[in-house]
mmCIF file of C-alpha atoms and ligand atoms in Angstrom:
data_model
loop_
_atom_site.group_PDB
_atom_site.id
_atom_site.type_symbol
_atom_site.label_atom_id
_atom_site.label_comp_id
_atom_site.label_asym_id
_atom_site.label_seq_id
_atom_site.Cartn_x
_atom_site.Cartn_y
_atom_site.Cartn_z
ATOM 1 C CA UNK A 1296 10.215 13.485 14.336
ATOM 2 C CA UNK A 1297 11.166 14.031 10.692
ATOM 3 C CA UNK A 1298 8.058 15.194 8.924
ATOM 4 C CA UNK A 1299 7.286 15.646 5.049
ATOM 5 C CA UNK A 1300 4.353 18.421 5.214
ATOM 6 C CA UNK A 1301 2.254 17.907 1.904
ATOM 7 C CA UNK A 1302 1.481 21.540 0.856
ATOM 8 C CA UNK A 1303 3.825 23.048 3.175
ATOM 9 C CA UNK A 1304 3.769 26.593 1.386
ATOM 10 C CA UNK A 1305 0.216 26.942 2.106
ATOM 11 C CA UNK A 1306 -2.005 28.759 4.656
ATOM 12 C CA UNK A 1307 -2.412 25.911 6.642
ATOM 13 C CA UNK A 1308 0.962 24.013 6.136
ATOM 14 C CA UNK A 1309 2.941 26.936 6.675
ATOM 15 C CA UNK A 1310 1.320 27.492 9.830
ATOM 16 C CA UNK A 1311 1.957 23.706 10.989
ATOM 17 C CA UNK A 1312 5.698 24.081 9.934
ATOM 18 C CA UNK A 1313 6.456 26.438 12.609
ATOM 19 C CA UNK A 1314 4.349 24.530 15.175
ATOM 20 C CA UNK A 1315 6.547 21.811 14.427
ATOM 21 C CA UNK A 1316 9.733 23.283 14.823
ATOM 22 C CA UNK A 1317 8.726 25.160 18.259
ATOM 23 C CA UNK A 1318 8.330 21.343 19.057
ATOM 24 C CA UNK A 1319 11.444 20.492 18.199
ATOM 25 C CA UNK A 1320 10.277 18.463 15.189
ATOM 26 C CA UNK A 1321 12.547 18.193 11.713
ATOM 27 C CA UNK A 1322 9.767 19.483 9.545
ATOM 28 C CA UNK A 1323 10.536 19.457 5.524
ATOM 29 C CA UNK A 1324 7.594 20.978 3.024
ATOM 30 C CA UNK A 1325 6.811 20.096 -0.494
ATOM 31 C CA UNK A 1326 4.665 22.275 -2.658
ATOM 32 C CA UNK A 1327 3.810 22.285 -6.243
ATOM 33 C CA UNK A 1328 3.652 26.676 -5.363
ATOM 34 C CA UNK A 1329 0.597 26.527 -8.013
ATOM 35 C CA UNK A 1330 -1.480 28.590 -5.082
ATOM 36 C CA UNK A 1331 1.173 29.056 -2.638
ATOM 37 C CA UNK A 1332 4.651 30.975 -2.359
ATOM 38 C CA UNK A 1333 8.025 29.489 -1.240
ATOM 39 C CA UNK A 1334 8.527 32.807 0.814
ATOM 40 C CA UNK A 1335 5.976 30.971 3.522
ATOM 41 C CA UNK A 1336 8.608 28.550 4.436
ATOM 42 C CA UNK A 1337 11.358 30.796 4.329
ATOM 43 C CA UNK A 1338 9.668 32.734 7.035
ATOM 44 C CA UNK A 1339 8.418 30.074 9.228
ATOM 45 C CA UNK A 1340 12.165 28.608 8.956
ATOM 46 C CA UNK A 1341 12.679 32.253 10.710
ATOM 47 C CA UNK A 1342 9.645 32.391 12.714
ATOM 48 C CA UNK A 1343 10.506 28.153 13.847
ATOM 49 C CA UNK A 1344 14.372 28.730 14.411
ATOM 50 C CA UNK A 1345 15.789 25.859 12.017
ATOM 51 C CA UNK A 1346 15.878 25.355 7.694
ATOM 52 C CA UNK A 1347 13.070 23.906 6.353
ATOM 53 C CA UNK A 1348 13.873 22.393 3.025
ATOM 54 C CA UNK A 1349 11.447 23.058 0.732
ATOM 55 C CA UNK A 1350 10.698 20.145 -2.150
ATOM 56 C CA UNK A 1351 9.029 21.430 -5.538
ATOM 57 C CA UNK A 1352 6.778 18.725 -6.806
ATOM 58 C CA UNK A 1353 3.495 17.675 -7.181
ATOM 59 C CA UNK A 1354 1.610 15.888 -4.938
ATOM 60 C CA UNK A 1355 0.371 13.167 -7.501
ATOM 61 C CA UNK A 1356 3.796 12.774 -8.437
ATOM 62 C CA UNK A 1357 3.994 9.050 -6.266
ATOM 63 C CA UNK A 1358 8.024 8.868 -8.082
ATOM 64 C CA UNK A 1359 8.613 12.090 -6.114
ATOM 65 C CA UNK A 1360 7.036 11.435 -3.208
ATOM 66 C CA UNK A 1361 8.616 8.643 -2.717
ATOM 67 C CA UNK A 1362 12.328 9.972 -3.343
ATOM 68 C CA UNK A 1363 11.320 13.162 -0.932
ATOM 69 C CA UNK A 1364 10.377 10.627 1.796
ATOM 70 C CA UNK A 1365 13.666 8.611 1.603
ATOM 71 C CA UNK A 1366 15.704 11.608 1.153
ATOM 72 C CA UNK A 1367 14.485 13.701 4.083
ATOM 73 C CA UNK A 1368 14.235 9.671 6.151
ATOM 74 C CA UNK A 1369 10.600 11.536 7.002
ATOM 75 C CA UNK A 1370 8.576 9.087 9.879
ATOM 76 C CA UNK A 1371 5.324 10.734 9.163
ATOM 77 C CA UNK A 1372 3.419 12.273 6.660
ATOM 78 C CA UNK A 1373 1.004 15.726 7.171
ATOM 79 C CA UNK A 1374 -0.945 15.606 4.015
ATOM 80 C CA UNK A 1375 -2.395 19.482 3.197
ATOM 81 C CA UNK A 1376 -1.780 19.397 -0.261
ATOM 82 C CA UNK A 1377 -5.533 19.973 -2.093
ATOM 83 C CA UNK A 1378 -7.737 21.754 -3.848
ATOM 84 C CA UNK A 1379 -10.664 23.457 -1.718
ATOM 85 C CA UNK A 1380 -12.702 26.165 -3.830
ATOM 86 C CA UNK A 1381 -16.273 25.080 -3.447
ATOM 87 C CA UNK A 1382 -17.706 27.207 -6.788
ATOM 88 C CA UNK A 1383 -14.421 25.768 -8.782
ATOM 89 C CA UNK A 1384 -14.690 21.959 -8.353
ATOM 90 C CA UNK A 1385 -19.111 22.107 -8.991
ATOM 91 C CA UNK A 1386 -17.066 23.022 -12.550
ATOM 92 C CA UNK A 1387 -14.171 21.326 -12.954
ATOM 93 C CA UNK A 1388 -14.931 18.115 -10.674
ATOM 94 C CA UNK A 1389 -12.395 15.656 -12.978
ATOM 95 C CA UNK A 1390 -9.834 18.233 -11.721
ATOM 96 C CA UNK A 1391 -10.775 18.099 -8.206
ATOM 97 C CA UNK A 1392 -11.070 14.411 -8.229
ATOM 98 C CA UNK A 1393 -7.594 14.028 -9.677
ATOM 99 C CA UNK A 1394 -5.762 16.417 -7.391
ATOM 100 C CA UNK A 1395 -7.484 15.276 -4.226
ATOM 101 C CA UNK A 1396 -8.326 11.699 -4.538
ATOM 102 C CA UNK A 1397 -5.382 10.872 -7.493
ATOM 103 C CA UNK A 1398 -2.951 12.737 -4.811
ATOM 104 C CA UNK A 1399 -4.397 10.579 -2.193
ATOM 105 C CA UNK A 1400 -3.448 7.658 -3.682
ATOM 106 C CA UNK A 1401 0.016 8.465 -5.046
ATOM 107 C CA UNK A 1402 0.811 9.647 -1.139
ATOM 108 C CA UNK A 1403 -0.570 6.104 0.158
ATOM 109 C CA UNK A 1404 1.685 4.244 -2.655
ATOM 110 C CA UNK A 1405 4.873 6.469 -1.738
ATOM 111 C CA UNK A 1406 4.171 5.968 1.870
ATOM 112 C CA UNK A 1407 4.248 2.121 1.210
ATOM 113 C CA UNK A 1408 7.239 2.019 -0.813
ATOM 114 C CA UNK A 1409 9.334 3.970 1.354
ATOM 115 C CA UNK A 1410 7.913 2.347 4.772
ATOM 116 C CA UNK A 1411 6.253 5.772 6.406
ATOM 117 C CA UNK A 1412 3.360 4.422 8.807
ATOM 118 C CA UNK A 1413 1.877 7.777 10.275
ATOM 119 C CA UNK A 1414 -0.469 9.796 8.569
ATOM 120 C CA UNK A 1415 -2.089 13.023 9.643
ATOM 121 C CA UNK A 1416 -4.887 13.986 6.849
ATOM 122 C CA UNK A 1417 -6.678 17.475 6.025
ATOM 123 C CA UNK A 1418 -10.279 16.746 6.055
ATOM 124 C CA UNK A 1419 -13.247 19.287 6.421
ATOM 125 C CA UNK A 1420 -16.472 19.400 7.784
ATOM 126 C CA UNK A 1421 -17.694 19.469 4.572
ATOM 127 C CA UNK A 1422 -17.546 16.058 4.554
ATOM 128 C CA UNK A 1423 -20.575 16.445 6.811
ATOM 129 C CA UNK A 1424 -22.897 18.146 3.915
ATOM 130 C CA UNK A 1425 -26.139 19.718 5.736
ATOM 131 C CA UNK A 1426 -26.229 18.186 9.303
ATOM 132 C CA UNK A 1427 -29.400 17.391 10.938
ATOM 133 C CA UNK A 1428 -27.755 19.096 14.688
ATOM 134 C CA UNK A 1429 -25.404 21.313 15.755
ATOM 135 C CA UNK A 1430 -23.506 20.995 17.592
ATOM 136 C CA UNK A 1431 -22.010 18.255 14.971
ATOM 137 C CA UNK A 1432 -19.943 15.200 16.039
ATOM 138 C CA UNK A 1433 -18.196 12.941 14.048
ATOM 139 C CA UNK A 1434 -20.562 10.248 14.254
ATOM 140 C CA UNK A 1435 -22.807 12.249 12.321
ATOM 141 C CA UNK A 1436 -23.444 10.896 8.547
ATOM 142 C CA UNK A 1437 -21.210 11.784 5.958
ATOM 143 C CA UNK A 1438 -22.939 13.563 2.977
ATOM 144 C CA UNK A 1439 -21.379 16.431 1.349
ATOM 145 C CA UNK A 1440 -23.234 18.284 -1.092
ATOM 146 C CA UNK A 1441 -20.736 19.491 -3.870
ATOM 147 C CA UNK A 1442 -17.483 18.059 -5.497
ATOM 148 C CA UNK A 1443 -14.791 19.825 -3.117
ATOM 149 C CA UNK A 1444 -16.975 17.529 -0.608
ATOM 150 C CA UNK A 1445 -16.901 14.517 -2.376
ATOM 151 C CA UNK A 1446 -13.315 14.665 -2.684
ATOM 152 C CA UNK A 1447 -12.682 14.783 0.668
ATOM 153 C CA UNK A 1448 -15.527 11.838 1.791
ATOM 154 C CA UNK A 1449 -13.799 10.019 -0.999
ATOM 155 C CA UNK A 1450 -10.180 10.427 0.996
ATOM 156 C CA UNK A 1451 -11.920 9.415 4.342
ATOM 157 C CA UNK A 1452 -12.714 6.555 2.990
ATOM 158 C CA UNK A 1453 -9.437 5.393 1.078
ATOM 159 C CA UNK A 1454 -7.469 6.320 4.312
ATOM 160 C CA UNK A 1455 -10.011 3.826 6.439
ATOM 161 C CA UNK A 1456 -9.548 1.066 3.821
ATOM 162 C CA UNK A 1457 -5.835 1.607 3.515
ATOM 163 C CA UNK A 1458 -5.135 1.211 7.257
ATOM 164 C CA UNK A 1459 -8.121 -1.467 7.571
ATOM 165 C CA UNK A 1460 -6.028 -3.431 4.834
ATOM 166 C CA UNK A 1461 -3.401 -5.232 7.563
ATOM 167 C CA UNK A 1462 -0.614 -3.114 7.470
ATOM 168 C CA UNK A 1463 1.146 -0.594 10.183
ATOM 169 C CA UNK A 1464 -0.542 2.214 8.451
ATOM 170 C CA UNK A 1465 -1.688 4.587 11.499
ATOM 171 C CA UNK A 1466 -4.200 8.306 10.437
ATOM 172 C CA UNK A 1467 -5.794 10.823 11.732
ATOM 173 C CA UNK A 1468 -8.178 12.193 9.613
ATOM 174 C CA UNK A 1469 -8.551 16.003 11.025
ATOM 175 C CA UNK A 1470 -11.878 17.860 9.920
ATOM 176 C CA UNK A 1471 -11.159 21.472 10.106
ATOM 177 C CA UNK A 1472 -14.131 23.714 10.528
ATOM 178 C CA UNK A 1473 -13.357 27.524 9.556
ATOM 179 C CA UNK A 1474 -9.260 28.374 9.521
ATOM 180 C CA UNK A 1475 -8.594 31.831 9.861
ATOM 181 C CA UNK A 1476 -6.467 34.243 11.493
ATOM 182 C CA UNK A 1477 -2.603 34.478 10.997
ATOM 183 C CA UNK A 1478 0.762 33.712 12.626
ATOM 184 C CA UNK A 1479 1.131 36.709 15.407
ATOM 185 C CA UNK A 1480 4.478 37.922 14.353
ATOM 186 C CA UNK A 1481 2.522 39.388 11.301
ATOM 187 C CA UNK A 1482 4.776 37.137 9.010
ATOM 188 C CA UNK A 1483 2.417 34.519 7.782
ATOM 189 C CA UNK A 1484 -1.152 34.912 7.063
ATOM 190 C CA UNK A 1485 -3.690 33.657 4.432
ATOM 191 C CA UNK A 1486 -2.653 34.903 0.726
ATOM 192 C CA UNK A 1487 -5.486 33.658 -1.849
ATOM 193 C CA UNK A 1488 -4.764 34.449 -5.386
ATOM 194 C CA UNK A 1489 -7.418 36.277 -7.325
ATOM 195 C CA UNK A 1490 -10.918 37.032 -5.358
ATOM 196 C CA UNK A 1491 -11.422 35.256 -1.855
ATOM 197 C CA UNK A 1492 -13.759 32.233 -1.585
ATOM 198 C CA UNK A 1493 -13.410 32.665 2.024
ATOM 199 C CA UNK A 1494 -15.063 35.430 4.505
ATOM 200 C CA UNK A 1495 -11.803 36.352 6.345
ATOM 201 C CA UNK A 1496 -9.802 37.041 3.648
ATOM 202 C CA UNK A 1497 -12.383 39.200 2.109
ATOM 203 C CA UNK A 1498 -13.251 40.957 4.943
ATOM 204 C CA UNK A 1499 -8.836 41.501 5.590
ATOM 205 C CA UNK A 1500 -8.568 42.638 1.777
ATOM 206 C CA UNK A 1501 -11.754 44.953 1.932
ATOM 207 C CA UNK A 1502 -10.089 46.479 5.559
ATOM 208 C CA UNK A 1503 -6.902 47.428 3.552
ATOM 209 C CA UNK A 1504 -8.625 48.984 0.586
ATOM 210 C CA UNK A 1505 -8.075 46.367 -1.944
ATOM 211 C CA UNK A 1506 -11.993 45.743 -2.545
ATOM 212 C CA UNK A 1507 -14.750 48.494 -1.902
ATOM 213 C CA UNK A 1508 -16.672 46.535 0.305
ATOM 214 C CA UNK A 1509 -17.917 42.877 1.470
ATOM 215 C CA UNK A 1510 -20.678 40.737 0.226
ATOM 216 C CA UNK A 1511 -22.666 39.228 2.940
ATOM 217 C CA UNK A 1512 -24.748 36.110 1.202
ATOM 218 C CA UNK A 1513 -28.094 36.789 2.895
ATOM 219 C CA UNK A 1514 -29.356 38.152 6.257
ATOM 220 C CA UNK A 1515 -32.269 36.752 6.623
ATOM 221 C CA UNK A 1516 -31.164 33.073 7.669
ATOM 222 C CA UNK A 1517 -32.615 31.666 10.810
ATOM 223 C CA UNK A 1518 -29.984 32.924 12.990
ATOM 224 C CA UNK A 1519 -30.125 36.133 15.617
ATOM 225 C CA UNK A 1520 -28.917 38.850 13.205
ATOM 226 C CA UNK A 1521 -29.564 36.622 10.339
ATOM 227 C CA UNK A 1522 -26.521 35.980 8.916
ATOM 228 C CA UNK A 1523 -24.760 32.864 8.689
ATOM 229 C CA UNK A 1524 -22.648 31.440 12.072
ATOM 230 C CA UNK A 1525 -19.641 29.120 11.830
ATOM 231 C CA UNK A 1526 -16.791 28.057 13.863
ATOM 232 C CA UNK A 1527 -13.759 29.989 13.616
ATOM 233 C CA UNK A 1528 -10.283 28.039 14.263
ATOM 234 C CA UNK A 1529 -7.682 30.186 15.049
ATOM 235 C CA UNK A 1530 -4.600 29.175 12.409
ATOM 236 C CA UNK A 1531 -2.154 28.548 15.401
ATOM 237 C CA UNK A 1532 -4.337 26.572 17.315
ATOM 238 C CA UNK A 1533 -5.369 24.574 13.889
ATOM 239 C CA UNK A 1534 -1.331 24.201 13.799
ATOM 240 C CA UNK A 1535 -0.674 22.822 17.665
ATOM 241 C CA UNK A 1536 -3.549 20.499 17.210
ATOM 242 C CA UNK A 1537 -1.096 18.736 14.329
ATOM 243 C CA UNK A 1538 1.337 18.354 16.488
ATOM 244 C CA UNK A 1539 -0.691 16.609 18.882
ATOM 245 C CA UNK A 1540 -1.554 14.610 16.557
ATOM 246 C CA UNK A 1541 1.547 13.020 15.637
ATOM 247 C CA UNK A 1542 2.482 12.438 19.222
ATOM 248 C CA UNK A 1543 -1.136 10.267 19.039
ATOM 249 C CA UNK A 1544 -0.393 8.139 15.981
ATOM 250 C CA UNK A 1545 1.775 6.124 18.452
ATOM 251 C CA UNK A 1546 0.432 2.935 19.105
ATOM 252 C CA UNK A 1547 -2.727 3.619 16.156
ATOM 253 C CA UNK A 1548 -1.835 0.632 13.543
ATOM 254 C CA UNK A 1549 -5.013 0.033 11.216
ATOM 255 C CA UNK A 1550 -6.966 2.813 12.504
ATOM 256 C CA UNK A 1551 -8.010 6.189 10.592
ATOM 257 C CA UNK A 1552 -10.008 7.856 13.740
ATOM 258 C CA UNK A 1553 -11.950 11.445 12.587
ATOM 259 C CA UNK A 1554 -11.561 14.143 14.673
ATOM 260 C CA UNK A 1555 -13.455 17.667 14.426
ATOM 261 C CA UNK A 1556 -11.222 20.604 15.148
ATOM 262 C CA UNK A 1557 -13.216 24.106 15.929
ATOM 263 C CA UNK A 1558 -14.094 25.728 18.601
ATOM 264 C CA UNK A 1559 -17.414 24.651 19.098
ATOM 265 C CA UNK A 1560 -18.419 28.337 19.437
ATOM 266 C CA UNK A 1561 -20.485 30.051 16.620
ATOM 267 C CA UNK A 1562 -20.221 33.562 15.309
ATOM 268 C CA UNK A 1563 -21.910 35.142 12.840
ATOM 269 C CA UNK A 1564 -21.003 37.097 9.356
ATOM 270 C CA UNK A 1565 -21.754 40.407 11.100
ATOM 271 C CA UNK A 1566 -19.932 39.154 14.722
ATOM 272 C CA UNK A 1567 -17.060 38.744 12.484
ATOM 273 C CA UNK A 1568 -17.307 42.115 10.808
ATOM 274 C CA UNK A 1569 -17.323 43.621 13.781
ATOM 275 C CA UNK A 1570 -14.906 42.390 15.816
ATOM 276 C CA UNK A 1571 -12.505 43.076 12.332
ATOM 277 C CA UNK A 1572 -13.338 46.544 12.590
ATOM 278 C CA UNK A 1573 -12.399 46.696 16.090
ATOM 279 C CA UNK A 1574 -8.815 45.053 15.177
ATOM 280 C CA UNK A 1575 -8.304 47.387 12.512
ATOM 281 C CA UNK A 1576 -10.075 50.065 13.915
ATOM 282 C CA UNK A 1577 -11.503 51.500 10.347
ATOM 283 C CA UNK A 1578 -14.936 50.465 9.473
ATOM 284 C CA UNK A 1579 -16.142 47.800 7.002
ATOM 285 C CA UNK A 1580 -18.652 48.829 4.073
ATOM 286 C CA UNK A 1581 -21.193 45.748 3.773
ATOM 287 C CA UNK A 1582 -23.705 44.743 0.891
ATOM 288 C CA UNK A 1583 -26.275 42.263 1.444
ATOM 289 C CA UNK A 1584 -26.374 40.030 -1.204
ATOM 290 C CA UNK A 1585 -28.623 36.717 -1.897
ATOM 291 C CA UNK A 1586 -27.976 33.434 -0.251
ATOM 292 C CA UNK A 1587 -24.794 31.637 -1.818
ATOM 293 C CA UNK A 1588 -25.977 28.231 -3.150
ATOM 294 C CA UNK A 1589 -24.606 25.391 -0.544
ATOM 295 C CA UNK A 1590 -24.608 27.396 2.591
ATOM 296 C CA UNK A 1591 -26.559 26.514 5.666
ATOM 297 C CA UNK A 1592 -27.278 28.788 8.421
ATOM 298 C CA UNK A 1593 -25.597 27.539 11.475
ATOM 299 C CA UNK A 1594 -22.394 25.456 11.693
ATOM 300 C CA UNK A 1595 -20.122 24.573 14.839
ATOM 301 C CA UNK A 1596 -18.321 21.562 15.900
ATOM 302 C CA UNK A 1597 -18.288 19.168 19.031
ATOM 303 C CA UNK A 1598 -14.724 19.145 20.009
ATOM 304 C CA UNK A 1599 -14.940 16.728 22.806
ATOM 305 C CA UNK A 1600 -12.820 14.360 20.941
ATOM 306 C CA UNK A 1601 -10.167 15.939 20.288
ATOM 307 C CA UNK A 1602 -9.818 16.885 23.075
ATOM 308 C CA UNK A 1603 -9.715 13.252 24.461
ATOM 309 C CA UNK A 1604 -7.775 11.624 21.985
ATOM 310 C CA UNK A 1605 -5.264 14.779 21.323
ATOM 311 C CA UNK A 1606 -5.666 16.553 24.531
ATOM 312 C CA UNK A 1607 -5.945 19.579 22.645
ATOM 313 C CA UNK A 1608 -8.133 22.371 22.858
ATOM 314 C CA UNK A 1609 -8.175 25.590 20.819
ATOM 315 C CA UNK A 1610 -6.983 28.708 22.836
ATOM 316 C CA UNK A 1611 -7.608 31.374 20.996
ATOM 317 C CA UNK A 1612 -10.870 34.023 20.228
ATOM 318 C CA UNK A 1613 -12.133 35.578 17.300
ATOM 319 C CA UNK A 1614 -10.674 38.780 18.958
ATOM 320 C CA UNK A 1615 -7.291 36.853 18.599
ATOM 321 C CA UNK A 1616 -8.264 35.825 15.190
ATOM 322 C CA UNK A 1617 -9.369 39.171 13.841
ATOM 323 C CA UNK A 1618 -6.288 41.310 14.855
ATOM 324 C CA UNK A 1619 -3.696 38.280 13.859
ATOM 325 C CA UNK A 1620 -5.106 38.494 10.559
ATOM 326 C CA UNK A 1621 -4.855 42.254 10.167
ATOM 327 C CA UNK A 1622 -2.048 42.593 11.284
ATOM 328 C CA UNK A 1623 -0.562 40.118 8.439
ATOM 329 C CA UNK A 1624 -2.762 42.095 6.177
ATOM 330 C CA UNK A 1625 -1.762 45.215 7.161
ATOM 331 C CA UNK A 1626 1.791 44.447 6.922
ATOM 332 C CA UNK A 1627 1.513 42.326 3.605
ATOM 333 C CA UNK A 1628 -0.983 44.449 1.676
ATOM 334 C CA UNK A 1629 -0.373 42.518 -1.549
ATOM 335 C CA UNK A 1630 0.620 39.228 0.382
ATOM 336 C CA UNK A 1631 3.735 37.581 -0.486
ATOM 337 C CA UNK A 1632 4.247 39.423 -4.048
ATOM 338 C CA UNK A 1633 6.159 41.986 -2.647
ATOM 339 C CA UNK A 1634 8.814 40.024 -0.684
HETATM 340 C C1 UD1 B 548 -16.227 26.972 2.926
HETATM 341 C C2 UD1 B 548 -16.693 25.740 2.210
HETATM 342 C C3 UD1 B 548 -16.124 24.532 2.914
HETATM 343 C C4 UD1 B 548 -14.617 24.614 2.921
HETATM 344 C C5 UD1 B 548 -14.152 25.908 3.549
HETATM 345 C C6 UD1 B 548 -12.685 26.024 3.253
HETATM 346 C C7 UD1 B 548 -18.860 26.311 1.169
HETATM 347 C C8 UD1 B 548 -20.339 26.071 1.165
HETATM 348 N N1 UD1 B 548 -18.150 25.699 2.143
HETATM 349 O O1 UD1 B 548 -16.813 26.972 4.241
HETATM 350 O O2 UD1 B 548 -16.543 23.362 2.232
HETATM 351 O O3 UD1 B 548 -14.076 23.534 3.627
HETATM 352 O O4 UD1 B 548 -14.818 27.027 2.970
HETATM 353 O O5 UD1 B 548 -12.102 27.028 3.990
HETATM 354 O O6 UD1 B 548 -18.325 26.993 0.331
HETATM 355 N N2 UD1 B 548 -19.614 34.830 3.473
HETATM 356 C C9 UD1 B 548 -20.105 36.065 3.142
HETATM 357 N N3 UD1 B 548 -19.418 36.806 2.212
HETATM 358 C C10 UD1 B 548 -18.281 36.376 1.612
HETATM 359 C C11 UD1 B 548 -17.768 35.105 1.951
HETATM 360 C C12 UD1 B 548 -18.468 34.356 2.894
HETATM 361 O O7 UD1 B 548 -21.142 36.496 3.648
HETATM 362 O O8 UD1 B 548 -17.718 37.093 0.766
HETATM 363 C C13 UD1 B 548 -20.310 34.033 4.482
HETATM 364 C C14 UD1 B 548 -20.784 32.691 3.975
HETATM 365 O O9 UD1 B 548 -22.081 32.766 3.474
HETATM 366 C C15 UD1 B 548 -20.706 31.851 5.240
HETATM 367 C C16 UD1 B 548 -19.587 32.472 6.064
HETATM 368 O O10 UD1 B 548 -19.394 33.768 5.515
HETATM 369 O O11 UD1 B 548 -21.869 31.972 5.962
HETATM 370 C C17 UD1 B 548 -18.303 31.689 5.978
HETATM 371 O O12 UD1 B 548 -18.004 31.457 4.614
HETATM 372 P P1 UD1 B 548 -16.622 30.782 4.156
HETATM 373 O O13 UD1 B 548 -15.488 31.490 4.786
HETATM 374 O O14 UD1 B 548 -16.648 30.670 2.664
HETATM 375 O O15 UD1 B 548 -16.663 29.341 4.846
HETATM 376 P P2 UD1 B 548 -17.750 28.141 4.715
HETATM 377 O O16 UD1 B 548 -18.745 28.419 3.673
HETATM 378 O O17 UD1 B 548 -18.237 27.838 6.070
#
């Protein structure tokens, strides 16, 4: 299938656009590059075997959109392209809205014009705010608890009104838990500009000597060490389950199912920690540091759905996770500045 991948020089896009071509998929990315590089899809053309074309535009940009999707003759749409720093959007939520929501609804209106039907949409399980039970299925309320979260509620529920409005519109809307880890060829990995929002990439750029040592936001949460647990998706696995997807928009006219990707295993901050050490076989200095605002002790997903409706299952282990990110790391010590 020709694809247009919406943020296709990102972590998670770039990822996907190798998936895609190992599945014999045309995949083409457009990017804005505002927190991505177009040396990602260079190398996953190498890593996937075939050119990926990359587009430079903006995802709001519906004019663009729409040309991309006639040039390329795309058949479905993987929509990556947003904004996810927590901290950021509790300041700048007009910005947030606009880029997530506003790019939402240029993507719809380009879809329409040019006649694409399938849509595969990045959605989080932040959507699901401070659930009342782990592990957490997507019948659980929705009821995020800061902008980034509202954004992505807000998308939910312009997908399930555009596809509920009569058309041939068919989605997926996928709700990643925690993305980490890195292509294994050490070629692609996660490269955040400025300081890390995330725990893996901190932990990766504090394991290569780029920061002195990691904050750990409280250790006295109800948990057994008593930091944080969450459910760690392995990037490649994150990836495949994409590709399943498309194969399931087939036949999905007017729907806009959710589906939780994860593990549905927990592991801690200090799980994590270790089992980095043990990839990069150096220690990793710790600080313990008050409770980050928004954070709830234990996280993890039911996957039994997407399992069902994708037939996918993530294959992967932290072990995987931790030395596929340090090796990228290790590797790429300033990312993809250096070439
Ligand atoms: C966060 C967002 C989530 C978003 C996802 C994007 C919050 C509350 N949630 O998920 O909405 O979809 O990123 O990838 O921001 N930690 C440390 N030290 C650090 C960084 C993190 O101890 O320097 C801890 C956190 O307290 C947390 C765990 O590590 O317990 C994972 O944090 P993070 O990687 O930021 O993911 P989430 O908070 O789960």
């Amino acid at each position: 299938m020709r694809v247009l991948v919406l943020g296709g020089a990102g972590f998670l896009g770039s990822h996907t656009l190798v998936a895609l071509a190992e599945a014999g998929h045309a995949p083409v990315a457009l990017d804005n590059l505002v927190n991505a590089s177009a040396r990602a899809v260079e190398r996953a053309a190498g890593l996937g075997g075939r050119a990926i074309p990359l587009v430079v535009a903006d995802v709001r940009d519906a004019a663009a959109l729409e040309r991309a999707l006639r040039e390329h003759r795309a058949e479905a749409v993987i929509h990556f392209a947003a904004h996810k720093a927590v901290a950021r959007s509790v300041r700048e939520p007009l910005e947030y809205f606009d880029n997530n929501v506003g790019g939402t609804v240029a993507v719809l209106r380009a879809m329409q014009q040019a006649g694409v039907e399938r849509l595969v949409f990045s959605s989080s399980a932040t959507v699901y705010g401070v659930p009342a039970r782990v592990p957490i299925a997507e019948d659980a309320p929705r009821g995020a608890v800061n902008p980034y979260g509202h954004t992505k509620h807000a998308c939910e529920l312009l997908i399930e009104d555009a596809c509920a409005a009569g058309g041939r519109l068919a989605a997926l809307l996928l709700r990643y838990f925690n993305p980490v880890g890195a292509h294994p060829s050490g070629r692609l990995g996660e490269d955040p500009r400025g300081t890390p929002d995330n725990l893996m990439p901190f932990v990766s750029q504090v394991a290569v000597g780029r920061r002195p040592w990691l904050p750990v936001f409280g250790a006295d949460w109800p948990t057994p060490d008593g930091t944080c647990v969450r459910d760690y998706l392995h990037v490649m696995d994150l990836a495949e389950a994409h590709v399943a997807a498309l194969g399931a928009l087939e036949g999905g006219a007017g729907r806009a199912p959710a589906l939780n990707l994860g593990t549905g295993r927990g592991h801690s901050v200090r799980e994590v920690v270790a089992e980095f050490e043990r990839a990069a076989g150096r220690p990793i200095p710790t600080r313990v540091e008050g409770r980050r605002a928004g954070d709830v002790a234990v996280l993890y997903a039911d996957c039994g759905r997407a399992a069902q409706v994708l037939g996918w299952r993530a294959q992967r282990d932290l072990r995987a996770m931790c030395a596929d990110a340090w090796r990228f790391q290790r590797e790429n010590p300033s990312g993809y500045a250096a070439g």
